[in-house]
């Protein structure tokens, strides 16, 4: 079969990479499109994923988001003119879902966050919806998803690509080189903290997290900790460099999975990196300012994630070398989701 996969954001590359491998092994033809947003193109190159780049992010303006979504869907549809497509699958790529419906091919969407308003569009148009079991049934109903086209899997989407993770023992050299650390920097003697900034341009985030500035300031003043900050935008990068000179921003992209694994703790205002940390056994602290995702609530119950809801909660952050914890393995999840895409 001809299967079209649209990668519209950075996490989609990681998620679909092992799924693509399984589909290719089963002799399916893969048609790949990418959106020029965040680190999507760089990650695709790192993973050896080649496709056609169509469209870029529209910024924060909601009207522009709608216009760009519709424009990109038209461009995607034109791009595959004359090409037979059996299945179009994405992680809630709205442009692809619209284009897939226009083409009349089977459209599959995968999603794990019930706080995304655009689920109303995606869940109504898609032929199949794949979500984790924690996704509330009442929200599926609210978004117009008929339960007959919904499949729920056990676990977390991050387990698709992290269950068989093997850490790179030479990764420390990459940290030193790309973060301009001293040559004698030693992970065993230093506390390593990774911070991911708030997703100010995401469709589900219409506000800037007020806790983030004070948090960065606190780590900027702590010389006993090596703090690596991963900005989402060039504006964030410039602001952090100017205001927090003691924090380290990588000159070039780091291998995210290894960075999380070797960090003693991870703090993020988004969702994916915190869940990656929780799966890999690294203490995760979430500053997510919207409605807490059901998947995150489940990880909080497991003790693998801690919510930071106010500056008073900063004292919950344990600055200590982490004890290695088992990875939350779910090695069959990739095969399960691949099967459901084809079913």
XYZ file of C-alpha atoms in Angstrom:
343
model
C 0.000 0.000 0.000
C 0.954 3.636 -0.452
C 1.037 5.248 2.978
C 1.403 9.000 3.401
C 2.925 10.240 6.667
C 2.977 13.955 7.471
C 5.512 15.166 10.045
C 4.295 18.563 11.262
C 6.276 18.940 14.498
C 9.506 17.715 16.093
C 8.028 14.914 18.268
C 6.351 13.426 15.202
C 9.752 12.504 13.752
C 10.707 10.479 16.825
C 7.294 8.854 17.064
C 6.991 7.793 13.438
C 10.619 6.736 12.836
C 10.176 3.164 14.194
C 6.699 2.924 12.665
C 8.130 3.848 9.260
C 10.748 1.153 9.684
C 8.095 -1.486 10.307
C 5.967 -0.307 7.398
C 8.971 -0.347 5.055
C 9.933 -3.841 6.218
C 6.427 -4.944 5.262
C 7.002 -3.591 1.731
C 4.661 -0.611 1.982
C 5.585 2.480 -0.029
C 6.049 5.528 2.201
C 5.277 9.059 1.041
C 6.712 11.572 3.509
C 5.912 15.270 3.875
C 7.328 17.622 6.484
C 6.439 21.014 7.896
C 9.249 23.486 8.516
C 8.657 24.047 12.218
C 10.832 23.859 15.332
C 13.460 21.078 14.971
C 11.392 18.917 12.608
C 13.723 19.155 9.609
C 16.906 18.735 11.634
C 15.563 15.676 13.429
C 14.383 14.162 10.157
C 17.889 14.558 8.739
C 19.399 12.999 11.875
C 17.099 9.976 11.532
C 17.660 9.636 7.801
C 14.069 10.496 6.936
C 13.699 12.118 3.537
C 10.565 13.800 2.310
C 9.099 16.901 0.747
C 8.977 20.074 2.838
C 5.627 21.790 2.414
C 4.625 24.783 4.527
C 5.962 26.332 7.701
C 4.615 27.512 11.029
C 2.300 30.511 10.940
C 3.255 32.067 14.276
C 0.943 32.922 17.147
C -1.937 34.659 15.364
C -5.022 32.412 15.356
C -6.398 33.753 12.089
C -3.061 33.095 10.388
C -3.044 29.579 11.857
C -6.400 28.821 10.246
C -5.390 30.347 6.902
C -2.056 28.496 6.874
C -3.728 25.196 7.786
C -6.154 25.503 4.883
C -3.470 26.734 2.484
C -1.140 23.894 3.409
C -3.918 21.320 2.983
C -4.473 22.588 -0.564
C -0.737 22.437 -1.289
C -0.511 18.911 0.116
C -3.425 17.778 -2.023
C -1.867 19.282 -5.152
C 1.514 17.773 -4.307
C 0.141 14.253 -4.612
C -1.941 14.890 -7.720
C -1.898 11.712 -9.784
C -0.485 9.660 -6.890
C -2.579 6.891 -5.394
C -2.686 7.060 -1.598
C -4.266 4.282 0.440
C -3.733 5.651 3.947
C -2.866 9.115 5.266
C -1.597 9.055 8.849
C -0.272 11.728 11.187
C -0.153 12.841 14.786
C -3.076 15.247 14.394
C -1.772 17.101 11.350
C -4.863 19.138 10.529
C -3.672 20.037 7.042
C -3.119 16.385 6.189
C -6.466 15.314 7.610
C -8.265 17.883 5.445
C -6.210 16.918 2.384
C -6.844 13.235 3.046
C -10.586 13.794 3.143
C -10.406 15.791 -0.085
C -8.598 12.878 -1.725
C -11.016 10.304 -0.333
C -8.292 8.120 1.182
C -8.428 6.496 4.608
C -7.274 9.068 7.149
C -5.799 8.035 10.505
C -4.966 10.459 13.298
C -3.050 9.720 16.486
C -3.396 12.028 19.493
C -2.702 11.997 23.230
C -3.886 15.395 24.518
C -7.526 16.136 25.254
C -6.895 19.871 25.762
C -6.327 20.587 22.064
C -9.340 22.542 20.701
C -8.547 21.508 17.119
C -9.442 17.920 18.040
C -12.943 19.019 17.027
C -11.718 19.158 13.431
C -9.359 16.186 13.467
C -11.632 13.706 15.229
C -14.663 14.512 13.097
C -12.817 14.213 9.783
C -10.548 11.239 10.501
C -11.651 7.715 9.617
C -9.727 6.293 12.569
C -8.544 7.810 15.850
C -5.775 6.227 17.928
C -5.396 7.496 21.509
C -3.951 6.242 24.831
C -6.396 4.604 27.225
C -6.089 7.613 29.551
C -7.801 9.842 26.977
C -11.195 10.610 28.607
C -14.228 9.128 26.867
C -16.248 12.251 27.606
C -13.697 14.328 25.685
C -13.815 11.966 22.720
C -17.568 12.460 22.688
C -17.186 16.231 23.030
C -14.868 16.316 20.011
C -17.345 14.372 17.887
C -15.418 11.100 17.775
C -17.661 8.104 17.113
C -16.439 5.343 19.410
C -16.583 2.843 16.553
C -13.583 4.519 14.925
C -11.554 4.950 18.136
C -8.757 2.601 19.198
C -7.198 2.950 22.654
C -3.727 1.626 23.393
C -2.109 0.880 26.730
C 0.787 3.141 27.676
C 2.319 6.323 26.295
C 3.231 7.351 22.761
C 6.803 8.028 23.903
C 7.208 4.298 24.568
C 6.938 3.675 20.826
C 10.490 4.974 20.341
C 11.997 4.719 23.838
C 11.202 1.163 24.941
C 14.363 -0.223 23.331
C 16.526 2.814 24.066
C 20.257 2.154 24.502
C 22.241 5.114 25.924
C 25.364 6.361 24.162
C 28.258 6.225 26.627
C 30.202 8.820 24.626
C 27.398 11.381 24.796
C 29.255 13.457 27.409
C 31.678 14.619 24.730
C 28.754 15.940 22.699
C 27.468 17.918 25.695
C 30.881 19.508 26.315
C 31.364 20.438 22.656
C 27.892 21.772 21.864
C 27.298 23.565 25.177
C 30.766 25.145 25.501
C 31.495 23.432 28.812
C 34.987 23.193 30.258
C 37.004 20.274 28.830
C 37.292 18.688 32.275
C 33.533 18.798 32.899
C 32.503 15.532 34.571
C 28.921 14.272 34.636
C 29.685 12.187 37.701
C 30.734 15.228 39.721
C 28.130 17.710 38.516
C 24.368 17.883 38.730
C 22.937 18.062 35.205
C 19.555 19.742 34.755
C 17.704 20.053 31.451
C 14.987 22.681 31.015
C 12.626 22.949 28.050
C 10.927 26.310 27.574
C 7.198 26.914 27.293
C 5.500 26.264 23.925
C 4.346 29.829 23.325
C 3.462 29.192 19.668
C 1.638 25.873 20.106
C -2.045 25.796 19.191
C -2.994 24.713 22.717
C -0.882 27.363 24.481
C -2.215 30.927 24.217
C -0.228 32.326 27.143
C 3.321 32.673 28.424
C 4.015 30.681 31.557
C 4.625 33.193 34.413
C 6.724 30.673 36.374
C 9.381 30.267 33.742
C 11.333 33.478 34.267
C 11.711 32.997 38.054
C 12.684 29.353 37.496
C 15.432 30.242 35.022
C 16.626 32.958 37.380
C 16.926 30.462 40.210
C 19.099 28.107 38.163
C 21.088 31.004 36.717
C 22.190 31.849 40.263
C 23.132 28.263 41.143
C 26.765 27.658 40.179
C 26.703 24.112 41.564
C 24.420 22.942 38.775
C 25.023 22.625 35.033
C 21.761 23.772 33.492
C 21.048 23.186 29.817
C 18.113 25.121 28.384
C 16.391 24.136 25.148
C 14.554 27.153 23.675
C 11.722 26.584 21.236
C 12.154 29.793 19.235
C 14.902 32.210 18.229
C 13.228 34.911 20.333
C 13.427 32.693 23.402
C 17.070 31.927 22.637
C 18.002 35.626 22.452
C 16.080 36.499 25.616
C 17.597 33.676 27.667
C 21.139 34.480 26.523
C 20.668 38.125 27.487
C 19.005 37.613 30.868
C 20.504 34.334 32.089
C 24.173 34.183 31.000
C 25.068 31.276 33.296
C 22.657 28.891 31.591
C 23.872 26.775 28.677
C 22.090 26.768 25.321
C 23.415 24.179 22.821
C 25.023 25.663 19.697
C 23.809 22.666 17.713
C 21.001 20.183 18.438
C 21.810 17.552 21.052
C 20.519 14.004 20.981
C 17.420 14.566 23.090
C 16.965 11.008 24.328
C 20.536 10.754 25.613
C 20.334 14.213 27.162
C 17.209 13.222 29.081
C 18.643 9.873 30.127
C 21.851 11.375 31.531
C 20.148 14.386 33.144
C 19.526 14.227 36.881
C 16.187 15.934 36.367
C 14.138 17.455 33.572
C 11.847 20.471 33.841
C 9.521 21.337 30.989
C 6.508 23.526 30.379
C 5.450 21.280 27.516
C 4.419 17.653 27.552
C 6.527 15.384 25.356
C 9.931 15.905 26.990
C 8.519 15.365 30.480
C 6.909 12.114 29.408
C 10.155 11.040 27.739
C 11.930 11.678 31.042
C 9.290 9.740 32.966
C 9.594 6.790 30.585
C 13.413 6.845 30.779
C 13.406 6.995 34.584
C 14.599 10.599 34.971
C 12.717 12.743 37.541
C 10.361 15.013 35.596
C 8.843 18.295 36.756
C 6.025 19.831 34.744
C 5.217 23.538 34.567
C 2.442 22.907 32.061
C 0.157 25.930 32.406
C -2.920 24.576 30.643
C -5.278 21.793 31.637
C -3.030 18.937 32.772
C -3.149 16.100 30.201
C -4.650 12.840 31.409
C -1.470 11.003 30.390
C 0.563 13.307 32.631
C -1.854 12.804 35.519
C -1.270 9.063 35.226
C 2.508 9.560 35.406
C 2.094 11.819 38.436
C 0.171 9.013 40.134
C 3.045 6.655 39.309
C 5.478 9.054 40.989
C 7.412 9.646 37.763
C 6.319 13.265 37.313
C 5.827 16.178 39.727
C 3.633 19.227 38.972
C 5.001 22.716 39.659
C 1.956 24.977 39.909
C 3.421 27.996 41.733
C 6.788 29.417 42.755
C 6.141 27.867 46.171
C 6.406 24.488 44.452
C 10.017 25.217 43.440
C 11.044 23.669 46.755
C 9.685 20.342 45.463
C 12.527 20.235 42.939
C 15.150 17.868 44.330
C 18.644 18.944 43.329
C 20.419 15.639 43.734
C 22.050 12.973 41.601
C 19.319 10.699 40.431
C 19.044 7.036 41.234
C 18.755 4.998 38.054
C 15.221 3.749 37.534
C 13.902 1.171 35.157
C 12.719 2.325 31.758
C 8.957 1.974 31.319
C 9.181 -0.628 28.575
C 6.327 -1.373 26.213
C 8.225 -3.034 23.398
C 5.122 -4.241 21.552
C 3.466 -0.813 21.330
C 5.135 0.158 18.046
C 3.918 -3.027 16.379
C 0.446 -2.564 17.891
C 0.027 0.973 16.571
C 1.470 0.037 13.173
C -1.099 -2.752 12.926
C -3.912 -0.364 13.858
C -2.843 2.124 11.191
C -3.210 -0.605 8.578
C -6.332 -2.265 10.027
